[in-house]
N, CA, C and O atoms as a GROMACS GRO file, in nm:
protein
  456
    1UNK      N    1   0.193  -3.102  -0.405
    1UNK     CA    2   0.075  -3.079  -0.327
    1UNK      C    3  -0.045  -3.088  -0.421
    1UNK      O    4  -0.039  -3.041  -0.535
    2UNK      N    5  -0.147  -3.143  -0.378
    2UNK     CA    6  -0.250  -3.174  -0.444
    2UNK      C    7  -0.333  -3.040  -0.471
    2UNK      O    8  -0.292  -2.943  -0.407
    3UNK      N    9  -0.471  -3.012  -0.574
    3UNK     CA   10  -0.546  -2.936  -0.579
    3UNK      C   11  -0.596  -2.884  -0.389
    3UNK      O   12  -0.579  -2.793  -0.309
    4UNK      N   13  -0.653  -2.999  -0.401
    4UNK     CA   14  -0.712  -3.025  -0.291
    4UNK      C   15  -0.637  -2.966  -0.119
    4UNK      O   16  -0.702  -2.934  -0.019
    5UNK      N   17  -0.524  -2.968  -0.128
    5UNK     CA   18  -0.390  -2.939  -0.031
    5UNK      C   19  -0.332  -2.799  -0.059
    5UNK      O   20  -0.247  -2.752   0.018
    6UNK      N   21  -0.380  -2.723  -0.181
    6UNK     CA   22  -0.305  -2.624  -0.195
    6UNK      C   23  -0.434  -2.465  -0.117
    6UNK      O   24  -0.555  -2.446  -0.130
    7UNK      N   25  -0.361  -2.413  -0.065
    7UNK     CA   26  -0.469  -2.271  -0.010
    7UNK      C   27  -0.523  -2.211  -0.099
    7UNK      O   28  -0.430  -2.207  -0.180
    8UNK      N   29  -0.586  -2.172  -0.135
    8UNK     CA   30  -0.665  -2.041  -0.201
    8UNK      C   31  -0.646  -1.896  -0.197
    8UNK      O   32  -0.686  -1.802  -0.265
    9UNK      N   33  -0.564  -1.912  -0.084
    9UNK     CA   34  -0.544  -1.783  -0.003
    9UNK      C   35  -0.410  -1.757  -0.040
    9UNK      O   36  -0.318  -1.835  -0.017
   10UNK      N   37  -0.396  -1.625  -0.108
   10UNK     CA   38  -0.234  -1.616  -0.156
   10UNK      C   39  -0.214  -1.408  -0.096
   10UNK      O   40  -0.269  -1.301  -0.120
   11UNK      N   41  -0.096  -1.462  -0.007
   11UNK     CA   42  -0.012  -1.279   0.035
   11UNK      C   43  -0.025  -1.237  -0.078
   11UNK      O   44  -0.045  -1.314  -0.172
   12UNK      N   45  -0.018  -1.127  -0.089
   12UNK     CA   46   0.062  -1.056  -0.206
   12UNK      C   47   0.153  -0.922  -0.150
   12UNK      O   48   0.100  -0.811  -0.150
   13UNK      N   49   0.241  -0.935  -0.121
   13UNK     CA   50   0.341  -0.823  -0.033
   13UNK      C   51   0.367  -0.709  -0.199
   13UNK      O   52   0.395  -0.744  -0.314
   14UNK      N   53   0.341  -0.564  -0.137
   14UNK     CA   54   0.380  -0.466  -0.196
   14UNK      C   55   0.452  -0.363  -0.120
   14UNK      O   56   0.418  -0.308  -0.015
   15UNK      N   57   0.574  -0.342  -0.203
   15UNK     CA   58   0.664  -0.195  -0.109
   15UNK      C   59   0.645  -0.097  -0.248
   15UNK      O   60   0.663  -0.116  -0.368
   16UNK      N   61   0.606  -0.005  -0.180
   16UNK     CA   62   0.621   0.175  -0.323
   16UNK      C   63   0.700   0.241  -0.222
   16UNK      O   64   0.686   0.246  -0.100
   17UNK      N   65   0.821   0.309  -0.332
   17UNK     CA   66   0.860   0.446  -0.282
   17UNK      C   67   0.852   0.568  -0.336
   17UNK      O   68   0.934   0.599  -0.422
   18UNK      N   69   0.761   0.649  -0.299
   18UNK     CA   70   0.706   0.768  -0.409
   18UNK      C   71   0.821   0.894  -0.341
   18UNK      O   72   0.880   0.913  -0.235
   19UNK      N   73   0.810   0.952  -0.457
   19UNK     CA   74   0.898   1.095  -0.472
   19UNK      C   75   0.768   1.204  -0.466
   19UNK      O   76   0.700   1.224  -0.567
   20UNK      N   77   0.740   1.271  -0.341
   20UNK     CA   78   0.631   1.359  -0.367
   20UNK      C   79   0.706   1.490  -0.388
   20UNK      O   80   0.807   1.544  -0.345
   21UNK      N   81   0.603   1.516  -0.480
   21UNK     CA   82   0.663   1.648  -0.552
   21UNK      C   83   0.606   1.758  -0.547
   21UNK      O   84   0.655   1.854  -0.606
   22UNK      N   85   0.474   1.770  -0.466
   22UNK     CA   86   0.399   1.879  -0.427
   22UNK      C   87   0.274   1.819  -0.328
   22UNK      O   88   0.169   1.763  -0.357
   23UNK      N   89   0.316   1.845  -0.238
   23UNK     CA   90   0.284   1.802  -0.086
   23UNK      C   91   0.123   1.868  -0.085
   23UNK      O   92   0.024   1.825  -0.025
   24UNK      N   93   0.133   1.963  -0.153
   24UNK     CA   94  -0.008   2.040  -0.121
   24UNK      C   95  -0.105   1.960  -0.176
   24UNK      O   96  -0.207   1.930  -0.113
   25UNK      N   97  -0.077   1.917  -0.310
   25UNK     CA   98  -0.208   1.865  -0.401
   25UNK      C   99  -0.184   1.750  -0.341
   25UNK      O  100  -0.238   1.801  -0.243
   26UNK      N  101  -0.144   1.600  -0.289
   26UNK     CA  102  -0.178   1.495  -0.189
   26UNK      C  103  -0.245   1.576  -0.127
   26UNK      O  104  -0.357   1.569  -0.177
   27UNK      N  105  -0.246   1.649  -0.047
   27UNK     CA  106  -0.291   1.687   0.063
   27UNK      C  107  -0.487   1.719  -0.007
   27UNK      O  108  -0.590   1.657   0.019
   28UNK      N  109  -0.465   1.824  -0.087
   28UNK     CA  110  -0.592   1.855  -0.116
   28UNK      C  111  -0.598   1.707  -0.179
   28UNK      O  112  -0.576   1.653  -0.071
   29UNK      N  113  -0.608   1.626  -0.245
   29UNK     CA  114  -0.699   1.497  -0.330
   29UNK      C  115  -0.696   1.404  -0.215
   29UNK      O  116  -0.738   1.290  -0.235
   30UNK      N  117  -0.637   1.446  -0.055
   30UNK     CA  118  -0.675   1.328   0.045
   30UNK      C  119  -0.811   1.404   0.115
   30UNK      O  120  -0.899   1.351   0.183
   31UNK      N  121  -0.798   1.524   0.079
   31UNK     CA  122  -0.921   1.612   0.198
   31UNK      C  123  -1.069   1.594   0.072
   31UNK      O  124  -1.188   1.595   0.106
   32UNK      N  125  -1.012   1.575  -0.087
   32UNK     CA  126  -1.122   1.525  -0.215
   32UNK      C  127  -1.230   1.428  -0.111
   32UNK      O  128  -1.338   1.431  -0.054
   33UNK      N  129  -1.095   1.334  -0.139
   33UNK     CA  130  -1.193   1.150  -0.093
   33UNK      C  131  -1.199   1.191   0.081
   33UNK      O  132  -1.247   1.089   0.131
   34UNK      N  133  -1.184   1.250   0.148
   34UNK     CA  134  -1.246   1.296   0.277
   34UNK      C  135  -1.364   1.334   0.254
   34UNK      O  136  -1.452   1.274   0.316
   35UNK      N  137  -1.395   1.416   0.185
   35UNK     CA  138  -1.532   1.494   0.132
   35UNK      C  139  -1.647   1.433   0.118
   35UNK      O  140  -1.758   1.462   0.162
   36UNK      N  141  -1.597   1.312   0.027
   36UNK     CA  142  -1.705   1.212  -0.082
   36UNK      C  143  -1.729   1.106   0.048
   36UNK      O  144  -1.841   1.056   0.053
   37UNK      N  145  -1.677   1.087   0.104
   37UNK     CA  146  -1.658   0.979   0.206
   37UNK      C  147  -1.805   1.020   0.323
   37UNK      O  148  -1.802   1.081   0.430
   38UNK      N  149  -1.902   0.970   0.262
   38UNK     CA  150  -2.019   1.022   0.330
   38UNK      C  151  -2.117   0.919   0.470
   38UNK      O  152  -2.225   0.936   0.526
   39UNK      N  153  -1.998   0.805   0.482
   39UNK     CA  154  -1.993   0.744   0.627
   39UNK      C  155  -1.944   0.761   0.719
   39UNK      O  156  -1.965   0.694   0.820
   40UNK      N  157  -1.840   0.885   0.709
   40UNK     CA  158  -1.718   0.921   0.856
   40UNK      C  159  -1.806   1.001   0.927
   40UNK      O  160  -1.872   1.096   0.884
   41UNK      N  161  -1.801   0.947   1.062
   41UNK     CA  162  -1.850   1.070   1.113
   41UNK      C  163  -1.817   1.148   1.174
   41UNK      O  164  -1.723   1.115   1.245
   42UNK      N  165  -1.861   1.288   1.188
   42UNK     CA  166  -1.772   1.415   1.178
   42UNK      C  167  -1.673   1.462   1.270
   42UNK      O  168  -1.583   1.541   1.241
   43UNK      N  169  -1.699   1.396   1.414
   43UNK     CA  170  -1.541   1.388   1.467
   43UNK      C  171  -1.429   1.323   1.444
   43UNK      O  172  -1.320   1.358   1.489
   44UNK      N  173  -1.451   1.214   1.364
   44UNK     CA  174  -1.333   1.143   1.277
   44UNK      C  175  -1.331   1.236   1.123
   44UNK      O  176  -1.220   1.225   1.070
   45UNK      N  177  -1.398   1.298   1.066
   45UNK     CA  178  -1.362   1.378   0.989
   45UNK      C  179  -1.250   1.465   0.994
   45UNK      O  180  -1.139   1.469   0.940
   46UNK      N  181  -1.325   1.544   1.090
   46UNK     CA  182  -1.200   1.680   1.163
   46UNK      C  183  -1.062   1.637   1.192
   46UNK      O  184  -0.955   1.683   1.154
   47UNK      N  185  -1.100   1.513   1.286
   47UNK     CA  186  -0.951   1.432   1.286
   47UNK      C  187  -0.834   1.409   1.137
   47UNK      O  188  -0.720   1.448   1.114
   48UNK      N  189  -0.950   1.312   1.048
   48UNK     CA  190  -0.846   1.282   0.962
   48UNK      C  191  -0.803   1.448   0.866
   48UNK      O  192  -0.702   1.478   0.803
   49UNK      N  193  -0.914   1.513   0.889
   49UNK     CA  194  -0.878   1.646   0.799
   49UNK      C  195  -0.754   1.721   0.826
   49UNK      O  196  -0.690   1.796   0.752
   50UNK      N  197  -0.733   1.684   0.954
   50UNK     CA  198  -0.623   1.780   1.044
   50UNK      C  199  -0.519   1.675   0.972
   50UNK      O  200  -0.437   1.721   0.893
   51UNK      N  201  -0.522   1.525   1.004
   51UNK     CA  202  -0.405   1.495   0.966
   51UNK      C  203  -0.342   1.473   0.865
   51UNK      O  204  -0.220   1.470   0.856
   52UNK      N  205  -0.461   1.448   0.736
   52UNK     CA  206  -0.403   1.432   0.619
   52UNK      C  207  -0.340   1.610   0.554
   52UNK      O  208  -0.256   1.617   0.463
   53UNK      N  209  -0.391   1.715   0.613
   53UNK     CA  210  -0.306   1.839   0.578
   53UNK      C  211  -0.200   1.854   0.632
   53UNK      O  212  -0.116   1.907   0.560
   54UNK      N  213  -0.151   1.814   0.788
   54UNK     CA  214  -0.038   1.770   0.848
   54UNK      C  215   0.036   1.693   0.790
   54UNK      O  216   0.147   1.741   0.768
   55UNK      N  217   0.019   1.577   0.752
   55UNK     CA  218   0.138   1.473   0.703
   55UNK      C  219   0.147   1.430   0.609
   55UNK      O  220   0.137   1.309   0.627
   56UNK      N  221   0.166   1.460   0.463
   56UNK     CA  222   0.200   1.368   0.350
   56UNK      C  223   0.154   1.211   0.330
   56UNK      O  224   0.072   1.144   0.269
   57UNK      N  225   0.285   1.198   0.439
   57UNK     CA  226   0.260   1.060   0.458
   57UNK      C  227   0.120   0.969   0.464
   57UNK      O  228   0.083   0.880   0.388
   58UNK      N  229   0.046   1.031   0.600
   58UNK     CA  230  -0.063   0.996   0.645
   58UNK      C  231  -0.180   1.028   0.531
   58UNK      O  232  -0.282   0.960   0.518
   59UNK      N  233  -0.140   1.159   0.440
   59UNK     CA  234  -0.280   1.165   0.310
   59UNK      C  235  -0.219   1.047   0.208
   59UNK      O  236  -0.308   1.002   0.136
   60UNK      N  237  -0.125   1.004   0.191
   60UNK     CA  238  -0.080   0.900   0.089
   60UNK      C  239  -0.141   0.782   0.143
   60UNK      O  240  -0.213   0.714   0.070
   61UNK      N  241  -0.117   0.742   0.283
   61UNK     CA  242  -0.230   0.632   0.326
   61UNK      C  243  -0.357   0.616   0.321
   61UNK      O  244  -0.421   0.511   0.315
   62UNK      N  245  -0.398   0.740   0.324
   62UNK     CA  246  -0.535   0.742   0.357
   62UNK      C  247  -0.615   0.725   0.157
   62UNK      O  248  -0.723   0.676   0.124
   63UNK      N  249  -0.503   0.791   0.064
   63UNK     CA  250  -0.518   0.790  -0.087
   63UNK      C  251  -0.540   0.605  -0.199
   63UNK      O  252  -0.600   0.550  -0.292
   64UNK      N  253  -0.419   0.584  -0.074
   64UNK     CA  254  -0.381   0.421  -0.100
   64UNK      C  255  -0.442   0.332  -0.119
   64UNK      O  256  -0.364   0.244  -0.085
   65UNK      N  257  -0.558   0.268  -0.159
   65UNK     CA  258  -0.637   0.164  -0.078
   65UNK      C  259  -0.644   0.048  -0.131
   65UNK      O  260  -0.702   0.061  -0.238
   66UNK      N  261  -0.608  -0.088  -0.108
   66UNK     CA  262  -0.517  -0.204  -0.089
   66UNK      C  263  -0.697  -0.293  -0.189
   66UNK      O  264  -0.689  -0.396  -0.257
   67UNK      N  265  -0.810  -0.225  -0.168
   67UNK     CA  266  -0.932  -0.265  -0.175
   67UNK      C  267  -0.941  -0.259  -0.367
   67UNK      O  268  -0.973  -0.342  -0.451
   68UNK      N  269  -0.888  -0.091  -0.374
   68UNK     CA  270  -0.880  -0.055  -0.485
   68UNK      C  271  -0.764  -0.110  -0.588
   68UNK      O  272  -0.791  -0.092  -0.707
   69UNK      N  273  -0.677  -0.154  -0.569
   69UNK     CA  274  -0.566  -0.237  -0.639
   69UNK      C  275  -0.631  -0.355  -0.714
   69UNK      O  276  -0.624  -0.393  -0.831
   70UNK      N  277  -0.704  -0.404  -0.594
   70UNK     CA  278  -0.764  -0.550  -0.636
   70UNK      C  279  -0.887  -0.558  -0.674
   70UNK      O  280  -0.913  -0.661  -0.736
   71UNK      N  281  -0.976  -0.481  -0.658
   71UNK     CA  282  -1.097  -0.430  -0.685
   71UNK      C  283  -1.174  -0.522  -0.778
   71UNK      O  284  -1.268  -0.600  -0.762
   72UNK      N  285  -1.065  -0.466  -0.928
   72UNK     CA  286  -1.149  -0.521  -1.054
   72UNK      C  287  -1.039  -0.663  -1.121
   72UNK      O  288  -1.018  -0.676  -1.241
   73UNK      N  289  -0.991  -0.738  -1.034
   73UNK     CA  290  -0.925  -0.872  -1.060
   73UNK      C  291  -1.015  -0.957  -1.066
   73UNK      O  292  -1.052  -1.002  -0.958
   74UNK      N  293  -1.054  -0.986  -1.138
   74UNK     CA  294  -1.135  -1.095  -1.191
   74UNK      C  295  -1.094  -1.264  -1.078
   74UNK      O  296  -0.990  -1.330  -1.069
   75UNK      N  297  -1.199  -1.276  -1.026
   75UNK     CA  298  -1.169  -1.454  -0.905
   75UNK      C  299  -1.086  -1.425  -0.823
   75UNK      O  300  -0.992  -1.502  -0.806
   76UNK      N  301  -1.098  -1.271  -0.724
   76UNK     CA  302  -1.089  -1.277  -0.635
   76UNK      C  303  -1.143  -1.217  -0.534
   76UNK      O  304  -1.254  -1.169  -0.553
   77UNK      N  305  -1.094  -1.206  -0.426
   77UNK     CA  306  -1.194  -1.126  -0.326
   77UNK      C  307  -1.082  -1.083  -0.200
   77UNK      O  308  -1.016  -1.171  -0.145
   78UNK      N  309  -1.070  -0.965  -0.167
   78UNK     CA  310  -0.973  -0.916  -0.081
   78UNK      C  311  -1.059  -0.937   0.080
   78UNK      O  312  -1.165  -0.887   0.116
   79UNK      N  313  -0.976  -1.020   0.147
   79UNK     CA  314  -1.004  -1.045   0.260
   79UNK      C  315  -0.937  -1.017   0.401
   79UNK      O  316  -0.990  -1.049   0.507
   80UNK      N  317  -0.806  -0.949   0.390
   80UNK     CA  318  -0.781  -0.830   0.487
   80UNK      C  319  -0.665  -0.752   0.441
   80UNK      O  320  -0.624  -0.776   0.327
   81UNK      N  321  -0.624  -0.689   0.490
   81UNK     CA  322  -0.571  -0.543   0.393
   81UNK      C  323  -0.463  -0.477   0.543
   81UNK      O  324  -0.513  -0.460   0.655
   82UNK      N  325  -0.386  -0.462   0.526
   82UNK     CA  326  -0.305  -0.342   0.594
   82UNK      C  327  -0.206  -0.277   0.520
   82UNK      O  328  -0.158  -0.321   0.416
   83UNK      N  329  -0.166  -0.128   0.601
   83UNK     CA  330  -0.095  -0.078   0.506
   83UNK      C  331  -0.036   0.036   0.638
   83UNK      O  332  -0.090   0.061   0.746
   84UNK      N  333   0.085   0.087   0.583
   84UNK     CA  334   0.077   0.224   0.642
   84UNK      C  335   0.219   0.325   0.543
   84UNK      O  336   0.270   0.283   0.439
   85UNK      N  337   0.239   0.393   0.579
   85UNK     CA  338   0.345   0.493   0.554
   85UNK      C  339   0.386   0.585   0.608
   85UNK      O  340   0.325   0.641   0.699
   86UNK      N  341   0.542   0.635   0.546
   86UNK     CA  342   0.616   0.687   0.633
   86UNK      C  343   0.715   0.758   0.586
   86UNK      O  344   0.762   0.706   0.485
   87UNK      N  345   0.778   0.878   0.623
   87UNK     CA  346   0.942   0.986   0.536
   87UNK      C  347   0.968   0.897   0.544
   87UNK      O  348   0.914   0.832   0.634
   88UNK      N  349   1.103   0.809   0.425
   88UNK     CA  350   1.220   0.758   0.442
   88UNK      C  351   1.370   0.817   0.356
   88UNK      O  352   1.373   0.846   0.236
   89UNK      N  353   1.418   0.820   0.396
   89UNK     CA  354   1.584   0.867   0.332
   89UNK      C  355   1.595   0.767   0.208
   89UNK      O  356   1.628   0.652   0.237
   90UNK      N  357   1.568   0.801   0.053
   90UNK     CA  358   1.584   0.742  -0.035
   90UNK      C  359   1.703   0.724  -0.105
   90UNK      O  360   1.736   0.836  -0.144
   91UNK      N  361   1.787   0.639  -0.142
   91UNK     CA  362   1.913   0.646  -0.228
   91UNK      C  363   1.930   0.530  -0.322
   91UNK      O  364   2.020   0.449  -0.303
   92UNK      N  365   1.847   0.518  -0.423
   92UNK     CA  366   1.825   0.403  -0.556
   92UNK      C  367   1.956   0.326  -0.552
   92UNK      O  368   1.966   0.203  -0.557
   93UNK      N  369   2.045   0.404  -0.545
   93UNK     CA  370   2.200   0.338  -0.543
   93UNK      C  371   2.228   0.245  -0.444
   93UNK      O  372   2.284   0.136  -0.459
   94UNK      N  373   2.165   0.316  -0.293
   94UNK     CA  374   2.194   0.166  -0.218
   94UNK      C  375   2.149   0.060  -0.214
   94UNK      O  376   2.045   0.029  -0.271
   95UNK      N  377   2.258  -0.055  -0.110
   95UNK     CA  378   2.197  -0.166  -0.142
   95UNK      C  379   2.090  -0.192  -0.064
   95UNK      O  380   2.018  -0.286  -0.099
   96UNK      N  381   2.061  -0.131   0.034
   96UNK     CA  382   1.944  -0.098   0.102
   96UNK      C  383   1.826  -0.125   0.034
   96UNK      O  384   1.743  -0.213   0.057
   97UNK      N  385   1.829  -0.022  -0.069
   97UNK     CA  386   1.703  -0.030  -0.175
   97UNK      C  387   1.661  -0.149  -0.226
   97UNK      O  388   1.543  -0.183  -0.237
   98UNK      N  389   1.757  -0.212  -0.256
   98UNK     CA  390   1.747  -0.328  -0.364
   98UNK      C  391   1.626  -0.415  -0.348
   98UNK      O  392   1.620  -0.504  -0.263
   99UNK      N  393   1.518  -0.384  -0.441
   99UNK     CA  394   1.382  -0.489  -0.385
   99UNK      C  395   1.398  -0.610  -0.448
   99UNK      O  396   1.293  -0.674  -0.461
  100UNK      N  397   1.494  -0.660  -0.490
  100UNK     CA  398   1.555  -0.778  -0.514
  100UNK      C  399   1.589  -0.897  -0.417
  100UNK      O  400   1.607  -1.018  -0.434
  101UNK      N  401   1.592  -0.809  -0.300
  101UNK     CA  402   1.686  -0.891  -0.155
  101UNK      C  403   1.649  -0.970  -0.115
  101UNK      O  404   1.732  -1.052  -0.074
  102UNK      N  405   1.498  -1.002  -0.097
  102UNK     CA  406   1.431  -1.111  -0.089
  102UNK      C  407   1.412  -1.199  -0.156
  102UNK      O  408   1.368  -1.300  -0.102
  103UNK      N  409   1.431  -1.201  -0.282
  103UNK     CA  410   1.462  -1.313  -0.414
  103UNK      C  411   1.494  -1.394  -0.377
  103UNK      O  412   1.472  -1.365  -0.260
  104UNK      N  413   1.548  -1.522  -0.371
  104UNK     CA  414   1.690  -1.627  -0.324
  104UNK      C  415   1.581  -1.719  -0.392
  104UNK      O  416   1.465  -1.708  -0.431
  105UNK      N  417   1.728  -1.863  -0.383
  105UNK     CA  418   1.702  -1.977  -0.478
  105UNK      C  419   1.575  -2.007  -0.445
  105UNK      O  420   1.488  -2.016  -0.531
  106UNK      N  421   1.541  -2.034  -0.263
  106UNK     CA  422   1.402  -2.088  -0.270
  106UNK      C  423   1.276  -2.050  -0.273
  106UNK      O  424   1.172  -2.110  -0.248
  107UNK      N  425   1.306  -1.914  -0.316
  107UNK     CA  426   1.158  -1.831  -0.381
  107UNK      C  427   1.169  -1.866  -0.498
  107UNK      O  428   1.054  -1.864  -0.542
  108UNK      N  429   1.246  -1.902  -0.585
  108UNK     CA  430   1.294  -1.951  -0.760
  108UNK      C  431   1.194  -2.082  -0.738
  108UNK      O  432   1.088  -2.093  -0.800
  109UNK      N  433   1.247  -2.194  -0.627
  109UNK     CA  434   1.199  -2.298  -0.637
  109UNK      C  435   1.037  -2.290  -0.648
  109UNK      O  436   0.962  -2.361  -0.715
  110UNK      N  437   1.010  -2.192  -0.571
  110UNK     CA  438   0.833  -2.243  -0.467
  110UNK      C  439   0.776  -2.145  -0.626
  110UNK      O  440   0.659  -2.158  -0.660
  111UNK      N  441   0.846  -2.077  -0.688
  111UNK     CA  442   0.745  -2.003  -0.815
  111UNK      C  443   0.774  -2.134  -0.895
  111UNK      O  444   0.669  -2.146  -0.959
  112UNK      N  445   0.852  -2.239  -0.929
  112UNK     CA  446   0.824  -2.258  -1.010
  112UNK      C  447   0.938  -2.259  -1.111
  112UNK      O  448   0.944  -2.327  -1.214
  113UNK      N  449   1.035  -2.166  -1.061
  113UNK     CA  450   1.205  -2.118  -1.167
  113UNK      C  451   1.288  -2.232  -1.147
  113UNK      O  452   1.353  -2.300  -1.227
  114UNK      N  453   1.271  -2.239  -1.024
  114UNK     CA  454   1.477  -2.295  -1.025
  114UNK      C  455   1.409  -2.434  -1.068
  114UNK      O  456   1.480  -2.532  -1.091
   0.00000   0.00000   0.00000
């Protein structure tokens, strides 16, 4: 494929599985950047306040931001973003886990390996 034929525009797929280890402090450093966050307005405040002390999960999303990863990458520019999270039943051992699974020959090929 030529310069000219190839996109500009490249996915970049990310999976994390975090081990939280004290639910409280997510919680308080999601209600932090709630605080500083001086465009919400205050019935979406209350909202997210309620939920990021409610759910782990939901303050790890709200902590996350897909903007901030890419931020300071030099020649590029993040042009849409989703994300979410969720409890999952972790076991490193299974093959479940394996973030390998998607690998195969013709992801080898299209990078460039095989």
């Amino acid at each position: 494929m030529s310069t000219e034929e190839t996109s500009r525009f490249v996915r970049l797929r990310v999976e994390l599985v975090l081990e939280v280890r004290d639910e409280g402090e997510v919680a308080k450093a999601a209600l932090r950047r709630l605080a500083g966050d001086t465009g919400l307005p205050e019935a979406e405040r209350a909202h997210a306040e309620s939920t990021v002390t409610e759910d782990t999960a939901e303050a790890l999303a709200y902590l996350v931001d897909p903007f901030d990863l890419v931020s300071e990458v030099p020649g590029v520019e993040l042009q849409q973003a989703s994300w979410s999270s969720e409890r999952v039943d972790y076991d490193p051992d299974s093959p479940e886990w394996d973030l390998d699974e998607d690998d195969g020959e013709d992801d080898e090929e299209e990078d460039g390996i095989g």
